[in-house]
Short mmCIF file of C-alpha atoms in Angstrom, two decimals:
data_model
loop_
_atom_site.label_atom_id
_atom_site.label_comp_id
_atom_site.label_asym_id
_atom_site.label_seq_id
_atom_site.Cartn_x
_atom_site.Cartn_y
_atom_site.Cartn_z
CA MET A 838 78.69 -18.52 -8.88
CA THR A 839 78.24 -19.82 -12.33
CA PRO A 840 74.64 -20.36 -13.50
CA GLU A 841 73.31 -23.90 -13.44
CA GLN A 842 73.56 -25.77 -16.68
CA PRO A 843 70.65 -27.93 -17.82
CA GLU A 844 71.21 -31.63 -17.67
CA THR A 845 71.89 -33.26 -20.99
CA GLY A 846 69.38 -35.87 -22.07
CA GLY A 847 71.80 -38.29 -23.67
CA PRO A 848 73.23 -38.25 -27.17
CA PRO A 849 71.53 -35.97 -29.70
CA ILE A 850 68.96 -37.54 -32.00
CA GLY A 851 70.03 -37.56 -35.61
CA ARG A 852 67.91 -35.70 -38.16
CA ARG A 853 67.18 -38.85 -40.16
CA VAL A 854 66.10 -40.74 -37.03
CA LEU A 855 63.83 -37.89 -35.96
CA LEU A 856 62.20 -37.58 -39.36
CA GLY A 857 61.80 -41.34 -39.59
CA THR A 858 60.09 -41.47 -36.20
CA LEU A 859 57.72 -38.65 -37.09
CA GLY A 860 56.94 -40.31 -40.43
CA ALA A 861 56.16 -43.63 -38.77
CA GLY A 862 53.88 -41.88 -36.30
CA ALA A 863 52.03 -40.12 -39.10
CA LEU A 864 51.58 -43.39 -40.98
CA GLY A 865 50.24 -44.98 -37.82
CA VAL A 866 47.65 -42.25 -37.43
CA LEU A 867 46.60 -42.56 -41.07
CA ALA A 868 46.45 -46.35 -40.94
CA ALA A 869 44.61 -46.58 -37.63
CA PRO A 870 41.06 -46.20 -39.02
CA THR A 871 41.72 -48.86 -41.69
CA LEU A 872 43.25 -51.24 -39.16
CA GLN A 873 40.35 -50.64 -36.78
CA ARG A 874 37.78 -51.37 -39.47
CA GLY A 875 39.65 -54.54 -40.36
CA LEU A 876 39.73 -55.67 -36.73
CA GLU A 877 36.03 -54.97 -36.26
CA SER A 878 35.20 -56.78 -39.49
CA PHE A 879 37.20 -59.81 -38.33
CA LEU A 880 35.61 -59.86 -34.88
CA GLY A 881 32.16 -59.34 -36.35
CA ALA A 882 32.60 -62.24 -38.77
CA ALA A 883 33.89 -64.42 -35.94
CA ALA A 884 30.92 -63.49 -33.77
CA ASP A 885 28.53 -64.49 -36.56
CA ARG A 886 29.95 -68.02 -36.38
CA ASP A 887 30.29 -68.25 -32.59
CA PRO A 888 27.14 -69.58 -30.87
CA THR A 889 28.86 -69.33 -27.45
CA GLY A 890 29.08 -65.53 -27.53
CA LEU A 891 32.68 -65.65 -26.24
CA THR A 892 33.94 -63.51 -29.13
CA GLY A 893 31.83 -60.71 -27.69
CA LEU A 894 34.29 -60.55 -24.81
CA LEU A 895 37.24 -59.74 -27.07
CA PRO A 896 38.32 -56.07 -26.90
CA ASN A 897 38.52 -53.88 -29.97
CA GLY A 898 39.58 -50.27 -30.36
CA GLY A 899 36.12 -49.15 -31.40
CA GLY A 900 34.82 -50.03 -27.96
CA PHE A 901 31.90 -52.13 -29.20
CA ARG A 902 31.13 -55.73 -28.29
CA TYR A 903 29.29 -58.08 -30.64
CA TYR A 904 26.19 -59.82 -29.36
CA SER A 905 23.64 -62.02 -31.05
CA VAL A 906 20.84 -64.05 -29.48
CA ALA A 907 20.75 -66.37 -32.51
CA SER A 908 23.45 -68.82 -33.56
CA SER A 909 23.47 -67.38 -37.08
CA VAL A 910 21.87 -64.43 -38.85
CA PRO A 911 21.08 -64.27 -42.59
CA ARG A 912 22.57 -61.40 -44.54
CA LYS A 913 20.36 -58.88 -46.31
CA ASP A 914 21.29 -56.42 -49.04
CA ASP A 915 19.73 -53.90 -51.43
CA THR A 916 17.94 -56.70 -53.24
CA SER A 917 16.66 -58.80 -50.35
CA TYR A 918 16.05 -56.35 -47.49
CA ARG A 919 12.49 -55.35 -46.58
CA LEU A 920 11.05 -53.45 -43.62
CA THR A 921 7.34 -53.79 -42.87
CA VAL A 922 5.17 -51.37 -40.91
CA ASP A 923 1.84 -52.89 -39.84
CA GLY A 924 -0.50 -53.55 -36.92
CA LEU A 925 -2.81 -50.75 -35.76
CA VAL A 926 -2.21 -48.48 -38.76
CA ASP A 927 -4.37 -47.22 -41.61
CA ARG A 928 -1.74 -47.69 -44.30
CA PRO A 929 0.57 -50.69 -43.84
CA ALA A 930 3.82 -50.24 -45.72
CA ARG A 931 6.81 -52.22 -46.97
CA TYR A 932 10.13 -50.47 -47.54
CA THR A 933 13.22 -51.43 -49.50
CA LEU A 934 16.64 -49.98 -48.69
CA ALA A 935 16.25 -47.61 -51.63
CA ASP A 936 12.90 -46.43 -50.23
CA LEU A 937 14.43 -45.68 -46.82
CA ARG A 938 17.45 -43.91 -48.32
CA ALA A 939 15.15 -41.67 -50.37
CA LEU A 940 13.46 -40.31 -47.22
CA PRO A 941 14.84 -37.30 -45.28
CA GLN A 942 17.75 -38.40 -43.10
CA THR A 943 18.49 -37.28 -39.53
CA ARG A 944 21.93 -37.39 -37.89
CA VAL A 945 22.25 -38.00 -34.14
CA VAL A 946 25.60 -37.99 -32.32
CA ARG A 947 25.47 -39.43 -28.79
CA ASP A 948 27.36 -41.79 -26.55
CA VAL A 949 26.40 -45.44 -26.88
CA GLN A 950 25.95 -47.01 -23.43
CA CYS A 951 25.58 -50.75 -22.94
CA VAL A 952 23.82 -52.04 -19.84
CA THR A 953 26.85 -54.31 -19.25
CA GLY A 954 29.01 -51.24 -18.65
CA TRP A 955 30.96 -50.37 -21.79
CA ARG A 956 30.46 -47.00 -23.45
CA VAL A 957 31.46 -45.59 -26.85
CA PRO A 958 31.44 -41.77 -26.85
CA ASP A 959 30.23 -39.44 -29.61
CA THR A 960 28.92 -42.10 -31.99
CA PRO A 961 27.09 -40.76 -35.06
CA PHE A 962 24.01 -42.53 -36.38
CA GLU A 963 21.98 -41.48 -39.43
CA GLY A 964 18.62 -42.62 -40.64
CA VAL A 965 14.90 -41.94 -40.87
CA ARG A 966 13.09 -40.74 -37.79
CA LEU A 967 10.77 -43.50 -36.63
CA SER A 968 8.07 -40.89 -36.11
CA ARG A 969 8.09 -40.15 -39.84
CA LEU A 970 7.34 -43.78 -40.72
CA LEU A 971 4.58 -43.84 -38.11
CA ASP A 972 3.00 -40.68 -39.56
CA VAL A 973 3.10 -42.12 -43.08
CA ALA A 974 1.42 -45.30 -41.85
CA GLY A 975 -1.35 -43.44 -40.02
CA VAL A 976 -1.38 -44.64 -36.40
CA ARG A 977 -4.84 -45.61 -35.19
CA PRO A 978 -6.23 -44.19 -31.90
CA ALA A 979 -6.09 -47.60 -30.23
CA ALA A 980 -2.31 -47.85 -30.66
CA ARG A 981 -0.25 -47.35 -27.50
CA ALA A 982 3.07 -49.00 -28.29
CA VAL A 983 5.41 -50.22 -31.00
CA ARG A 984 6.87 -53.70 -31.28
CA PHE A 985 10.06 -54.35 -33.27
CA THR A 986 11.05 -57.67 -34.80
CA CYS A 987 14.30 -58.68 -36.46
CA PHE A 988 15.34 -60.92 -39.31
CA ASP A 989 17.54 -63.03 -37.03
CA GLY A 990 14.22 -64.72 -36.22
CA THR A 991 14.61 -64.34 -32.46
CA TYR A 992 15.13 -60.82 -31.18
CA SER A 993 12.34 -58.36 -30.41
CA GLU A 994 11.98 -54.99 -28.68
CA SER A 995 9.29 -52.47 -27.76
CA LEU A 996 8.69 -48.81 -27.01
CA THR A 997 5.68 -46.85 -25.91
CA LEU A 998 4.21 -44.71 -28.67
CA ASP A 999 5.45 -41.53 -26.96
CA GLN A 1000 8.97 -42.94 -26.74
CA ALA A 1001 8.88 -44.03 -30.38
CA ARG A 1002 7.95 -40.51 -31.49
CA ARG A 1003 11.05 -38.91 -29.95
CA ALA A 1004 13.27 -37.03 -32.39
CA ASP A 1005 16.31 -39.08 -31.29
CA VAL A 1006 14.81 -42.47 -32.19
CA LEU A 1007 15.90 -43.56 -35.66
CA VAL A 1008 15.48 -46.33 -38.14
CA ALA A 1009 19.22 -46.16 -38.76
CA LEU A 1010 21.02 -46.91 -42.02
CA ARG A 1011 24.42 -45.41 -41.21
CA MET A 1012 26.73 -45.51 -38.22
CA ARG A 1013 30.05 -43.74 -37.75
CA ASP A 1014 29.74 -42.19 -41.21
CA GLY A 1015 29.39 -45.47 -43.07
CA ASP A 1016 26.67 -47.94 -43.95
CA ILE A 1017 25.80 -50.16 -40.99
CA GLY A 1018 27.58 -53.47 -41.45
CA HIS A 1019 26.10 -56.87 -40.73
CA ALA A 1020 27.89 -57.34 -37.40
CA HIS A 1021 26.48 -54.04 -36.15
CA GLY A 1022 22.92 -55.01 -37.12
CA GLY A 1023 22.81 -53.80 -40.70
CA PRO A 1024 21.70 -52.98 -43.17
CA VAL A 1025 19.03 -51.36 -40.93
CA ARG A 1026 18.76 -51.24 -37.16
CA LEU A 1027 16.79 -49.32 -34.58
CA TYR A 1028 18.63 -46.59 -32.66
CA VAL A 1029 17.14 -45.32 -29.40
CA ALA A 1030 19.67 -42.69 -28.30
CA PRO A 1031 18.62 -42.06 -24.66
CA MET A 1032 18.23 -45.73 -23.69
CA TYR A 1033 20.63 -48.58 -23.05
CA PHE A 1034 21.84 -50.13 -26.26
CA TYR A 1035 19.81 -53.34 -25.97
CA LYS A 1036 16.77 -51.24 -26.97
CA SER A 1037 18.43 -50.45 -30.32
CA ALA A 1038 17.40 -53.67 -32.02
CA LYS A 1039 19.76 -55.03 -34.67
CA TRP A 1040 18.70 -56.45 -38.06
CA LEU A 1041 15.37 -54.63 -37.96
CA SER A 1042 12.68 -56.10 -40.19
CA GLY A 1043 9.29 -55.30 -38.62
CA ILE A 1044 7.56 -52.36 -36.93
CA THR A 1045 4.14 -53.25 -35.53
CA LEU A 1046 1.75 -50.88 -33.76
CA THR A 1047 0.09 -52.56 -30.76
CA ASP A 1048 -2.45 -51.67 -28.08
CA GLU A 1049 0.03 -52.25 -25.24
CA VAL A 1050 3.74 -52.65 -24.60
CA ARG A 1051 4.88 -56.20 -25.20
CA PRO A 1052 8.20 -56.88 -23.45
CA GLY A 1053 11.07 -57.71 -25.79
CA TYR A 1054 13.66 -60.47 -25.70
CA TRP A 1055 15.81 -59.05 -22.89
CA GLU A 1056 12.87 -57.70 -20.89
CA GLU A 1057 11.49 -61.22 -20.71
CA ARG A 1058 14.83 -62.13 -19.12
CA GLY A 1059 14.80 -59.47 -16.43
CA TYR A 1060 15.94 -56.22 -18.04
CA ASP A 1061 13.86 -53.06 -17.59
CA VAL A 1062 11.26 -52.25 -20.25
CA ASP A 1063 11.88 -48.51 -19.82
CA ALA A 1064 15.64 -48.51 -20.28
CA TRP A 1065 16.68 -44.87 -19.78
CA VAL A 1066 20.43 -44.60 -19.37
CA GLY A 1067 21.28 -43.90 -15.72
CA ARG A 1068 17.68 -44.31 -14.56
CA SER A 1069 17.01 -48.02 -15.02
CA ASN A 1070 18.44 -51.50 -14.56
CA GLY A 1071 19.97 -50.46 -11.23
CA ARG A 1072 22.70 -48.39 -12.95
CA ASP A 1073 23.72 -44.75 -12.50
CA ASP A 1074 25.56 -44.11 -15.79
CA ALA A 1075 25.70 -40.57 -17.11
CA PRO A 1076 22.89 -39.89 -19.60
CA THR A 1077 23.65 -40.08 -23.30
CA SER A 1078 21.67 -36.94 -24.08
#
């Protein structure tokens, strides 16, 4: 018996065709991050001008969806941005972007989990630990919680003081190794790694120490105040930490 011969797979591929295909694939890989950033920028700009929120339903390769509870949000930059820390503190403070950048930065890489179901794995955030700003301000004994307000003029959030002091809660200035853009809540947003993403308030402008937890925007509309991923809001998602 003669040994079996392998089946032929059609006509041979020419060297130029093969090299051209490989080159196109390499260019696609190199161009993908730029194209993705462009798509996200376009969708973010569209969301800024869409009071219906329908643009938030459009898919993008980064996995994020764009939400805003206000019809429009002013833009802040190095000149106009300010973050205030006040309430039950001994030393109220007001920070510029330069002030925040000059403080020690912490990097946290976790999955981002939205309570609506989508998840973006291994997302790096960088910024100042919230606990550091609280220590600088001098939290008074009567303080039990922290309230966050935003320069969209509408959104608010809250954490207990113990939650706010976690090492994975940041006043974030960078996301995915770049400055946080406007559509993602920049130039500064809250990042609460172990909780659903609605706790990570966008466009952060105020940190106020209070004597009790005051439910934020979404909590007033039925979402859980303690929003641990996989242990709240009736969901069983895998934890992000």
